[in-house]
Coordinates of C-alpha atoms in Angstrom, one line a residue:
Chain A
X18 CA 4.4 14.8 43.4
X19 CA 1.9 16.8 45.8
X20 CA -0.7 19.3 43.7
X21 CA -1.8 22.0 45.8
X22 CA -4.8 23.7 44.4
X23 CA -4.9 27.1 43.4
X24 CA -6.9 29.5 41.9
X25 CA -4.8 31.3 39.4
X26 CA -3.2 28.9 36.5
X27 CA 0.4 30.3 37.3
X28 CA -0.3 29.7 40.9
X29 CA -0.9 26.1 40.3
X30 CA 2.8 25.5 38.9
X31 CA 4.3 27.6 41.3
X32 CA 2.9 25.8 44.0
X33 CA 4.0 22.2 42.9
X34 CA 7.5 23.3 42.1
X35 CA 7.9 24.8 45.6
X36 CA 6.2 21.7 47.2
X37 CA 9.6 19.5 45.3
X38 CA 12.2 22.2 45.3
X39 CA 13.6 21.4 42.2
X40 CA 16.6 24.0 41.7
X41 CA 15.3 25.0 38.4
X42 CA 12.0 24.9 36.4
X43 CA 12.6 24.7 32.1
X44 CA 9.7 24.7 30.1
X45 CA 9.7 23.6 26.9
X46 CA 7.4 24.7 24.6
X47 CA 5.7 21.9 22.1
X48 CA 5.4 22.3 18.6
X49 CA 1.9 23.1 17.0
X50 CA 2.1 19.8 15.0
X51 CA 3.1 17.3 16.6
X52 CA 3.7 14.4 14.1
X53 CA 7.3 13.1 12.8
X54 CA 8.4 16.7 12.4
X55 CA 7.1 18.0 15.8
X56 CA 8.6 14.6 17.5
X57 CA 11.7 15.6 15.8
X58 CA 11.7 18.7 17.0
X59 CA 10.8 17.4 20.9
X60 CA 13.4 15.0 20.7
X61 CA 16.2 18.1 19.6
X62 CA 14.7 20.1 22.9
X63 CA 15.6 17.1 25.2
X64 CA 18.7 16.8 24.6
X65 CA 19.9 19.2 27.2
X66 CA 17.4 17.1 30.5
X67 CA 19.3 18.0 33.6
X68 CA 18.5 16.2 37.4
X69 CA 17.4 18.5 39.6
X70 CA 15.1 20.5 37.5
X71 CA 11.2 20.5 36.9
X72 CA 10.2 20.2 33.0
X73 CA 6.9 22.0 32.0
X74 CA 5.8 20.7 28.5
X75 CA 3.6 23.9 27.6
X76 CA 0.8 22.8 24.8
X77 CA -0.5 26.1 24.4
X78 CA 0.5 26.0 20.4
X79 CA -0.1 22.5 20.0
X80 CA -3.0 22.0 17.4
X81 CA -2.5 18.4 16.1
X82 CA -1.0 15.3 17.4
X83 CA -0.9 11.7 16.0
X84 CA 0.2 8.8 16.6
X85 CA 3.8 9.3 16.1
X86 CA 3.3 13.0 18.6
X87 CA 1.4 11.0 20.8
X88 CA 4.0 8.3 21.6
X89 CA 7.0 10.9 21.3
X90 CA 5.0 13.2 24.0
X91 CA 5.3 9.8 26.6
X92 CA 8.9 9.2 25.4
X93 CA 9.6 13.3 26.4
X94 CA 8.1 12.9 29.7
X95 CA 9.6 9.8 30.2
X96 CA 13.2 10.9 29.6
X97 CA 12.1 14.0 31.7
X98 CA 11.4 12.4 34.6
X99 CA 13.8 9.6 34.3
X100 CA 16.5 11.9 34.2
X101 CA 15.0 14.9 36.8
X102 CA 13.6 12.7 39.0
X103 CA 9.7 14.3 38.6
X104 CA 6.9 13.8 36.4
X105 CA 6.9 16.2 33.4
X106 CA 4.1 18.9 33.9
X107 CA 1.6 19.8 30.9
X108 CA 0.3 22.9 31.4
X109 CA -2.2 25.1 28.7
X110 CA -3.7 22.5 27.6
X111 CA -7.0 23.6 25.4
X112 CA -10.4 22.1 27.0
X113 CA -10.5 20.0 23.5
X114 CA -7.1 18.5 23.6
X115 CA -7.4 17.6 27.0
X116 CA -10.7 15.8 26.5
X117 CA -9.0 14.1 23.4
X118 CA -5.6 12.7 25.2
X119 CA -8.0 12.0 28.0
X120 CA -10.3 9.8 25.5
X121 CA -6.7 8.5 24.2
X122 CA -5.6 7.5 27.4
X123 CA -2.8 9.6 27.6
X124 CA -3.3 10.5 31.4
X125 CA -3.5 7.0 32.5
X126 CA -1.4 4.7 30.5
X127 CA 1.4 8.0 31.3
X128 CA 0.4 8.8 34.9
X129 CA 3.5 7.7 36.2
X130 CA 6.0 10.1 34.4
X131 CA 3.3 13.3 33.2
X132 CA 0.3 15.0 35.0
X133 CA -1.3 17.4 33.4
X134 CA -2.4 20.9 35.7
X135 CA -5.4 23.7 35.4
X136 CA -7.6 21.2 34.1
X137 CA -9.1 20.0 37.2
X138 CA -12.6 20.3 37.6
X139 CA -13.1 20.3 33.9
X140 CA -16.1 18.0 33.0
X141 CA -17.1 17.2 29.2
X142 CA -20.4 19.0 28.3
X143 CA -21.6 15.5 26.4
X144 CA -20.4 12.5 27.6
X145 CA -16.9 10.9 26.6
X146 CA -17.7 7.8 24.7
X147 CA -15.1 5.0 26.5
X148 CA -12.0 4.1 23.9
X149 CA -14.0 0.1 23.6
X150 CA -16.8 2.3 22.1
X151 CA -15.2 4.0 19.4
X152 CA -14.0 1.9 15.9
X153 CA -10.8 3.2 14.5
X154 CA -9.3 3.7 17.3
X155 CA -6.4 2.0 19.7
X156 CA -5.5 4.5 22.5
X157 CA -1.7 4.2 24.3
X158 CA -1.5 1.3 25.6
X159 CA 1.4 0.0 27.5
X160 CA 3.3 -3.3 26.1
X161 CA 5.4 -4.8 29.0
X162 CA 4.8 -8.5 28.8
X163 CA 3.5 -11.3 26.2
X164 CA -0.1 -11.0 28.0
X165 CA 0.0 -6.6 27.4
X166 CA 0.9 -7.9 23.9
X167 CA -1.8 -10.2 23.3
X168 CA -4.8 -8.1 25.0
X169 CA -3.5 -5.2 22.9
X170 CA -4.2 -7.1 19.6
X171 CA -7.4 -8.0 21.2
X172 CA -8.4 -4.4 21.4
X173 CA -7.1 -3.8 18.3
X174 CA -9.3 -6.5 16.3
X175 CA -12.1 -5.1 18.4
X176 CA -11.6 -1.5 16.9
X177 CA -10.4 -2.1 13.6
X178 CA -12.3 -5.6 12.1
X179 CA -15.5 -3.5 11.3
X180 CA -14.0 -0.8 10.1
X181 CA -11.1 -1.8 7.8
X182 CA -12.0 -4.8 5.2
X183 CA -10.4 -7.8 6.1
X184 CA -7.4 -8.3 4.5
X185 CA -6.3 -4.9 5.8
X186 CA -7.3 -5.2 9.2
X187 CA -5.9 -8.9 9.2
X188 CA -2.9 -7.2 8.2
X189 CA -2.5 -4.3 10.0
X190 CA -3.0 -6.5 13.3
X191 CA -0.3 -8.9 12.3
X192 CA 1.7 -5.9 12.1
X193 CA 1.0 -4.2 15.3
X194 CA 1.4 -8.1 16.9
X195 CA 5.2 -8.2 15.3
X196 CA 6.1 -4.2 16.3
X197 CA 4.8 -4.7 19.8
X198 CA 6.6 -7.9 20.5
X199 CA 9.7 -6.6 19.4
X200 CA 9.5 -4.0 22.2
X201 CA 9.2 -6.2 24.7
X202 CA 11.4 -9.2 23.6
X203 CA 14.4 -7.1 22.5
X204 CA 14.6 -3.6 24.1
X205 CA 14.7 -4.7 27.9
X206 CA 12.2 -1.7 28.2
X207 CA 8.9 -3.2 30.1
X208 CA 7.1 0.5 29.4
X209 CA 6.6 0.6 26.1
X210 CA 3.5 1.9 24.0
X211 CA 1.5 1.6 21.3
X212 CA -0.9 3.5 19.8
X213 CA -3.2 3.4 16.3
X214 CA -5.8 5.9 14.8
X215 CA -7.9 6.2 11.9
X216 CA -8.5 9.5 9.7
X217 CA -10.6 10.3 6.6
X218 CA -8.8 10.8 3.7
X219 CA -11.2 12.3 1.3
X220 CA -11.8 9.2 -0.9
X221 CA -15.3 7.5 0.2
X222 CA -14.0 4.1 0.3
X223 CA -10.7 4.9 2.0
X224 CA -9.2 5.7 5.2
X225 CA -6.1 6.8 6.5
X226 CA -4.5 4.5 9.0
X227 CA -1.2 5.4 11.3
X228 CA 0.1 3.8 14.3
X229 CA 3.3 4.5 16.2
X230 CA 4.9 2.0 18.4
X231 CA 8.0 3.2 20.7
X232 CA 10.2 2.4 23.7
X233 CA 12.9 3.8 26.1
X234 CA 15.2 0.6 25.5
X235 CA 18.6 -0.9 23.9
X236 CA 18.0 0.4 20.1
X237 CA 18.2 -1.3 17.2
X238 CA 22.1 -0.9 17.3
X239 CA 22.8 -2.2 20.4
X240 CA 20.6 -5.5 20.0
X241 CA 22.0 -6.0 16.0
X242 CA 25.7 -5.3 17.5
X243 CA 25.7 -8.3 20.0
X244 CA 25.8 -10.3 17.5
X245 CA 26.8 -8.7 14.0
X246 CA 29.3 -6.4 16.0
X247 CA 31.0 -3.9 13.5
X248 CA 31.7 -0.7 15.9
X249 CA 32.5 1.2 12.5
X250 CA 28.9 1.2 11.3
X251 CA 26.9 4.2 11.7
X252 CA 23.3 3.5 13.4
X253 CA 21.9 4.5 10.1
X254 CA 23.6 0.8 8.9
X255 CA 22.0 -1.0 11.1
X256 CA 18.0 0.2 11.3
X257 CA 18.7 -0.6 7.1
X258 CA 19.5 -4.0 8.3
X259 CA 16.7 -4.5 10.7
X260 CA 14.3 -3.6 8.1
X261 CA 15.8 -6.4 5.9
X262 CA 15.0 -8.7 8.6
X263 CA 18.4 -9.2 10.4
X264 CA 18.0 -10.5 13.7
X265 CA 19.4 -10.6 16.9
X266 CA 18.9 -14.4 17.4
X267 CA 21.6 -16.3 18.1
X268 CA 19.4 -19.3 15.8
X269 CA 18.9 -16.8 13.0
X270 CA 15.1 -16.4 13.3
X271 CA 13.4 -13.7 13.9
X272 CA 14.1 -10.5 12.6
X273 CA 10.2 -10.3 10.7
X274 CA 8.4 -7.6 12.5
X275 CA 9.9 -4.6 10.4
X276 CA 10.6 -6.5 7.0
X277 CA 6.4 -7.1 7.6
X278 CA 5.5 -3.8 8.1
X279 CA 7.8 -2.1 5.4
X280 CA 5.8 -4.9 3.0
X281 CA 2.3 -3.4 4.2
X282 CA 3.6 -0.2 3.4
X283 CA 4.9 -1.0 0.2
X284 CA 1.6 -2.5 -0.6
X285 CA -0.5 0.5 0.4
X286 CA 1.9 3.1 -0.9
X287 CA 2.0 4.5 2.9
X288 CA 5.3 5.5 4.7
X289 CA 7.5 3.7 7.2
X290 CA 9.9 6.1 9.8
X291 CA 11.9 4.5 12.0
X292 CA 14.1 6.0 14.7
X293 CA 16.4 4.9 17.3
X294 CA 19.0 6.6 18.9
X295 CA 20.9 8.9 16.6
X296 CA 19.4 7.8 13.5
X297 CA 16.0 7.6 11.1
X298 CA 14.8 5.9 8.2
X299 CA 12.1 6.7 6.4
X300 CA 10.1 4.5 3.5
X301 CA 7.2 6.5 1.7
X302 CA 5.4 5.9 -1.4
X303 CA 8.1 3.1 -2.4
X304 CA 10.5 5.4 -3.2
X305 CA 14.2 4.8 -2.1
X306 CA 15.1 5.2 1.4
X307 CA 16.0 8.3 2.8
X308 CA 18.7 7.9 5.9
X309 CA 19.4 10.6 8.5
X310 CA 22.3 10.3 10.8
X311 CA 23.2 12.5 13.6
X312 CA 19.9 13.4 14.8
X313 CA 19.3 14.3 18.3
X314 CA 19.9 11.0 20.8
X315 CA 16.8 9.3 21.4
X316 CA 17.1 6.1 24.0
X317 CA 15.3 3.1 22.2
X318 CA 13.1 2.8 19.1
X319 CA 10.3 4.2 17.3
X320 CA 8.9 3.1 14.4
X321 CA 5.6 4.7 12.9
X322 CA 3.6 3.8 9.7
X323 CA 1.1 5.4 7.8
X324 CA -1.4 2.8 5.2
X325 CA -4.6 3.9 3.7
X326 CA -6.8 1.7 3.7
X327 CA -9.8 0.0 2.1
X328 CA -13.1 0.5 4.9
X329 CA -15.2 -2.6 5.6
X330 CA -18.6 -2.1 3.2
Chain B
X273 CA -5.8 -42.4 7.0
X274 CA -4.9 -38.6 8.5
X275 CA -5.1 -37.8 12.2
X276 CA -7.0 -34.6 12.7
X277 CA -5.7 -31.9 15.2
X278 CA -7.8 -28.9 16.4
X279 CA -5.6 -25.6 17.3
X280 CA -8.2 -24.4 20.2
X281 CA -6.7 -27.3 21.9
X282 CA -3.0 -25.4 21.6
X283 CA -5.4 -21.9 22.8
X284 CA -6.8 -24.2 25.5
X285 CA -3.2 -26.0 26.8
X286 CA -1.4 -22.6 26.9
X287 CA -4.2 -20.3 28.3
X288 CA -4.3 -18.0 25.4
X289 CA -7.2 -16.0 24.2
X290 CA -9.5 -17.8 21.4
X291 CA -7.9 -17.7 18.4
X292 CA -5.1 -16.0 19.0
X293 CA -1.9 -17.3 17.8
X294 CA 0.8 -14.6 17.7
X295 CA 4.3 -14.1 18.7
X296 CA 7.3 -16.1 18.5
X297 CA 7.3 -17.2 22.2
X298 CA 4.0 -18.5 21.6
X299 CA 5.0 -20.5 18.7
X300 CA 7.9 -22.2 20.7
X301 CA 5.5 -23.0 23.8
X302 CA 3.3 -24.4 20.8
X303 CA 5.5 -26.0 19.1
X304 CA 6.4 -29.5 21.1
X305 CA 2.2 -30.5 21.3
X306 CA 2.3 -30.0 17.6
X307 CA 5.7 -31.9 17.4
X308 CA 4.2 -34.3 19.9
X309 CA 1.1 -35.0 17.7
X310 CA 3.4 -35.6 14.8
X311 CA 5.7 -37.7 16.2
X312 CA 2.6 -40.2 17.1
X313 CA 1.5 -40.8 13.8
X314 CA 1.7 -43.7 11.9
X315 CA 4.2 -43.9 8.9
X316 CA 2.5 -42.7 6.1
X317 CA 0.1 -40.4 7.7
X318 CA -0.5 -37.0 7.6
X319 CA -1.4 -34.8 10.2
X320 CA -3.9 -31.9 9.5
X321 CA -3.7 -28.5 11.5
X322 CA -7.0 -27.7 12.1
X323 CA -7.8 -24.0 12.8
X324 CA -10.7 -22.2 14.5
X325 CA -13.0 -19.7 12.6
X326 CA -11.8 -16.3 13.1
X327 CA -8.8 -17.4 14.0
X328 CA -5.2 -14.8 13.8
X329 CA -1.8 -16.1 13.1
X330 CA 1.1 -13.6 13.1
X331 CA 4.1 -14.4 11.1
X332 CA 6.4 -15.0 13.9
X333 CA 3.9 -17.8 15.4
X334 CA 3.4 -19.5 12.0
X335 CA 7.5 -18.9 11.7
X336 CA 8.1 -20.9 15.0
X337 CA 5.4 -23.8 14.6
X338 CA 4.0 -24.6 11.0
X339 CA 6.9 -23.4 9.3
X340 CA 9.5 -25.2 11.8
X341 CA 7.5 -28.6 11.8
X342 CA 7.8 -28.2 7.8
X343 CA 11.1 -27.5 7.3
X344 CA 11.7 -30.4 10.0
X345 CA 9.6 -32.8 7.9
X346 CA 11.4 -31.9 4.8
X347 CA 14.8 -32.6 6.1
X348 CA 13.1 -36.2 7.4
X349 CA 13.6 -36.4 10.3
X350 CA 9.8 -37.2 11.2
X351 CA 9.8 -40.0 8.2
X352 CA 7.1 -40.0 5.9
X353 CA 4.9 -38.0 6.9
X354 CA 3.0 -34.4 6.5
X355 CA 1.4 -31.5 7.9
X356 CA -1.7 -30.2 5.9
X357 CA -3.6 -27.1 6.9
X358 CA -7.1 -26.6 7.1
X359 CA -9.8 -23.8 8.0
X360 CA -7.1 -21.1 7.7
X361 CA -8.3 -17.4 6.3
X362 CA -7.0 -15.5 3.4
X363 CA -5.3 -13.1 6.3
X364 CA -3.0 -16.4 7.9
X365 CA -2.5 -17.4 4.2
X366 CA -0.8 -14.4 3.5
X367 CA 0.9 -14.4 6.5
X368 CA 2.3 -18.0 6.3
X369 CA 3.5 -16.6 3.0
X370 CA 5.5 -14.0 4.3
X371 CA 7.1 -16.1 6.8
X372 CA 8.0 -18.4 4.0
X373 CA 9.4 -15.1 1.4
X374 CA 10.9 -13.4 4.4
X375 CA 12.9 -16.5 5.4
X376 CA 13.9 -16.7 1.5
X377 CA 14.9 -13.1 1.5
X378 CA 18.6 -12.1 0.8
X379 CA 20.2 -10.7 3.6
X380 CA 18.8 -13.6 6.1
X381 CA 20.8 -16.6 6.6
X382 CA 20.2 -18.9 3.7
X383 CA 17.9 -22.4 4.6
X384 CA 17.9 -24.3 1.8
X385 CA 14.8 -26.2 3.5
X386 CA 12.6 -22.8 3.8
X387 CA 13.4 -22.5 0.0
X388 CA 11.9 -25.5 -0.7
X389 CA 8.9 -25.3 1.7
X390 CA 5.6 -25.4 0.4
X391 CA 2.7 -26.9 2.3
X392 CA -1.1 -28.2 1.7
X393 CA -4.0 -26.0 2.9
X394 CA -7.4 -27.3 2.5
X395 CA -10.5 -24.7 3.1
X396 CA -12.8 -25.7 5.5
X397 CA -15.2 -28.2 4.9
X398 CA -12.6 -30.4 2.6
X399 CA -14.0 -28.0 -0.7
X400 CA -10.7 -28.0 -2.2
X401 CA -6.7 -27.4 -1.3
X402 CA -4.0 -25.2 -2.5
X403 CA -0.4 -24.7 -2.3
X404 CA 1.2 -22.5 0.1
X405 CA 4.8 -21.4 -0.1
X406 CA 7.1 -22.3 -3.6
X407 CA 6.0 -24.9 -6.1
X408 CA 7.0 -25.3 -9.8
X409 CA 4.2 -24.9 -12.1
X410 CA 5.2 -28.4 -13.7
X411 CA 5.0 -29.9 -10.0
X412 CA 1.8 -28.3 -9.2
X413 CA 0.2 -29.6 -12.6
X414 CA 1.6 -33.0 -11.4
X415 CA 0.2 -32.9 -8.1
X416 CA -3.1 -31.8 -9.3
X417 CA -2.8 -35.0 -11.4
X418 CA -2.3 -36.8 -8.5
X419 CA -4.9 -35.5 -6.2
X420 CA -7.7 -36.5 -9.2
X421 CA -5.9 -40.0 -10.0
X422 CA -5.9 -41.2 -6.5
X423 CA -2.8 -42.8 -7.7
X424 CA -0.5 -41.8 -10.4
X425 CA 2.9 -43.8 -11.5
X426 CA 5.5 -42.3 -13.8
X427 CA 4.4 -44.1 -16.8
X428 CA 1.4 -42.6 -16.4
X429 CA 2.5 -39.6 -16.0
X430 CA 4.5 -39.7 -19.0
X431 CA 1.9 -40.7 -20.9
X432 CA -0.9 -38.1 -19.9
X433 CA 2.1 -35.4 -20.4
X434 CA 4.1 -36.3 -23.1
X435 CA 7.3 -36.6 -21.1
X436 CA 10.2 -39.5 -21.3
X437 CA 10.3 -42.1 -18.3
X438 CA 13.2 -39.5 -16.7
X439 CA 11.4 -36.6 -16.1
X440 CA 8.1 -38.2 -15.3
X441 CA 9.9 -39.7 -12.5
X442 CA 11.5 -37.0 -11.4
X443 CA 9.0 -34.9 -11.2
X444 CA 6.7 -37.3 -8.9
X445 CA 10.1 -38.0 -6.7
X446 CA 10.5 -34.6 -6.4
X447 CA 6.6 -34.0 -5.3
X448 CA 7.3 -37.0 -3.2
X449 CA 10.9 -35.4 -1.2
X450 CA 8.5 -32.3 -0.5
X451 CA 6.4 -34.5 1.2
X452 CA 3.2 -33.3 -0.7
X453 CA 2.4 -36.8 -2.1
X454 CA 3.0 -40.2 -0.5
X455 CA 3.7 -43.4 -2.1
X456 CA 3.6 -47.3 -2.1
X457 CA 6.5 -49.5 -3.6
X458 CA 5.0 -52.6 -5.7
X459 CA 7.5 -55.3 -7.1
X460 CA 6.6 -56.2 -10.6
X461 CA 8.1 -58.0 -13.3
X462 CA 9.6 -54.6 -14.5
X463 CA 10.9 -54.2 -11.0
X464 CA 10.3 -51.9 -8.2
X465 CA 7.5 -49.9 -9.2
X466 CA 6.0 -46.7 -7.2
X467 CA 2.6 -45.5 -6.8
X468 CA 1.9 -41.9 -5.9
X469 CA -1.0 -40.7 -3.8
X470 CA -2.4 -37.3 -2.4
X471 CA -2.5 -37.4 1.3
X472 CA -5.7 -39.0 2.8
X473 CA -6.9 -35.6 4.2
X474 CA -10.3 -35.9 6.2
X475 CA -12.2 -33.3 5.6
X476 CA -14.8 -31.6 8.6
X477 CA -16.5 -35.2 9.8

């Protein structure tokens, strides 16, 4: 997509529709909070993504996003311009939260499928640390291959050994190693993300940890089905399985990655959501499991945790 | 004597980052040098795993290698012979332990062997060994008997812990079919007698 500059912010959009012709421009508007609610509510205004047509994401009420925003916001685009044939537009984007998805990578590991407008020329008035610099922190990366896979846990020990104590970090890296695998040894989609962030969580020696893994690919249905193949079952069914540690294998191993992380969350009294296609599970505070069926179609799989966390000392 | 093994050479062979050991394709490109290394021993021998400081093992890795190799030794096809661990942190502990309770876990296709499995892991620097994975209490106060005795037979046994012949015997065959103790067959005047042994584990030369 050509940008022609402009000085007025409306300008801006106008001109990069009329330099594609799409027949039709729909701009959704994101929720404020973009978490496992706001994602929901994203994944309810895709369901109607037409060809032909430019999507403008506005973020003009967004005020938070994590993890599980973060990788729903690629997944949007994605599906945007998968199906419309042109990157998703952000547009209204706060200096702040530009400068923060900038610092999360957002731009960059995303380029191909969102751009945001009216920020150009923008510089930071202190300079933006570089992601390697900050502990706590694992901007979206992309998991295509075995090597994306392995550098990503490379980054991860990088941010999180000094800030988490061992065990923890230990853990939550075996965890991210399992999730990210999965992605791309089972869902055929080579554009998959990952992303992790720490937040304070008002007790001194504690911090909140959440990470949120996601792809565009098969689903857990359609991998467990190949080889467990009851039609009947509703999705639901089958992402109850995979968290018991069913597997697609033909040889019957495998299946560890979720079992894993539902354990770490168990242990930390965290939460576990996990969504793929018309379903979600969700696993907090070891209570029982609360299942959701018919929920607006998402392609592939997203699974997002919450732990907290002892810190390093 | 035990044959000592050093993982960076698995790292080195398979151009992975230092100390890395994660997912389950890894594990299967790892898993015939290991299987290779084994397979060259001596009868009698035990080979020990050794790993690097700062090292990281996923599940799925430890799964497709230490867990395979074990399960592999228990059903004998590799003779007598054993895998101990060494140099491994509290972190890959844990995780060879949930490989090890996953693969037990209900609604996974039952493996007797994985049931079974329980393995040796030594801290670095030889300064003492645990059990990893399932072990009776009554088998792990025998093995510890072993490991001091530097040689234990079931009339010993039975004598140090007040059991008949039977069960004393049992208990060291069983220690012996898990491959956590060797032994040497002596004909006496009695008849076939065995003597148990801990593995000869080298510690960090």
């Amino acid at each position: 997509m050509i940008l022609q500059r402009s000085i007025l912010h409306g300008g801006i959009i106008l001109q990069a529709i009329s330099a594609e012709r799409p027949s039709r421009v729909e701009r959704l508007t994101v929720p404020s909070h973009l978490d496992i609610g706001g994602a929901e509510a994203l994944y309810r205004m895709l369901t109607t993504i037409a060809a032909s047509r430019c999507y403008v994401l506005d973020m003009r009420a967004v005020q938070l996003i994590d993890p599980t925003g973060l990788i729903a916001l690629v997944s949007a685009a994605r599906m945007c311009a998968d199906i419309s044939g042109r990157r998703a537009i952000l547009t209204n984007l706060s200096k702040e939260l530009y400068f923060k998805l900038r610092q999360l990578q957002l731009f960059d590991s995303a380029q191909h499928w969102l751009t945001p407008i009216g920020c150009e020329g923008w510089h930071s008035s202190c300079e933006i640390p570089h992601l390697d610099q900050i502990n706590g922190v694992l901007g979206i990366t992309r998991i295509g291959s075995i090597r994306d896979v392995e550098a990503l846990v490379c980054a991860a020990r990088r941010a999180f050994c000094g800030v988490l104590a061992e065990k923890d970090a230990g853990s939550l890296v075996s965890v991210l190693s399992e999730l990210c695998a999965n992605v791309y040894q089972h869902s055929g989609d080579y554009y998959g993300c990952a992303t992790v962030q720490s937040y304070p969580c008002g007790i001194d020696d504690r911090i909140t940890i959440r990470l949120s893994v996601g792809d565009l690919g098969c689903g857990v249905r359609s991998s467990l089905i190949k080889r467990y193949g009851d039609a009947q079952k509703p999705t639901i069914h089958y992402l109850e399985e995979a968290l018991k540690g069913k597997t697609c294998r033909a040889d019957g191993g495998g299946g560890l990655g979720l079992p894993l992380v539902r354990r770490l969350v168990s242990e930390h009294r965290g939460y576990l959501w996990l969504r793929s296609e018309t379903g979600a599970v969700t696993y907090e505070n070891n209570q029982k499991w609360i299942a959701r069926d018919y929920l607006p179609y998402l392609k592939g799989t997203q699974v997002s945790a919450e732990i907290v966390s002892l810190v390093n000392l | 004597m035990s044959k000592r093994y050093d993982l960076a050479e698995v790292t080195n062979a398979l151009g992975l980052p230092a100390g890395l050991f994660i997912t389950r394709d890894r594990g299967k490109e790892a898993y015939p040098l290991l299987r290779q290394e084994l397979i060259s021993l001596p009868g009698g021998e035990a080979l020990v795993l050794v790993f690097p400081p700062d090292q990281l093992i996923d599940v799925s890795f430890a799964d497709e290698t230490i867990l395979r190799l074990g399960k592999e030794i228990l059903s004998g096809i590799f003779g007598e012979k054993a895998i101990l661990l060494e140099g491994l942190s509290a972190n890959s502990l844990d995780n060879i332990r949930a490989a090890i309770d996953l693969g037990n876990s209900q609604t996974r296709e039952p493996d007797r062997r994985a049931k079974n499995l329980a393995l040796l892991a030594f801290a670095a620097r030889g300064s003492g060994w645990q059990v990893v994975g399932n072990l009776a209490d009554n088998l792990l106060d025998t093995l510890n008997l072993v490991a001091r005795r530097k040689g234990l037979d079931a009339r010993q046994l039975m004598s140090d812990r007040s059991l008949n012949l039977s069960a004393a015997s049992t208990r060291l065959m069983r220690l012996y079919n898990l491959h956590l103790v060797r032994r040497k067959g002596e004909t006496t005047e009695r008849g076939l007698l065995y003597l148990y042994y801990f593995w000869d584990y080298i510690g960090d030369p």
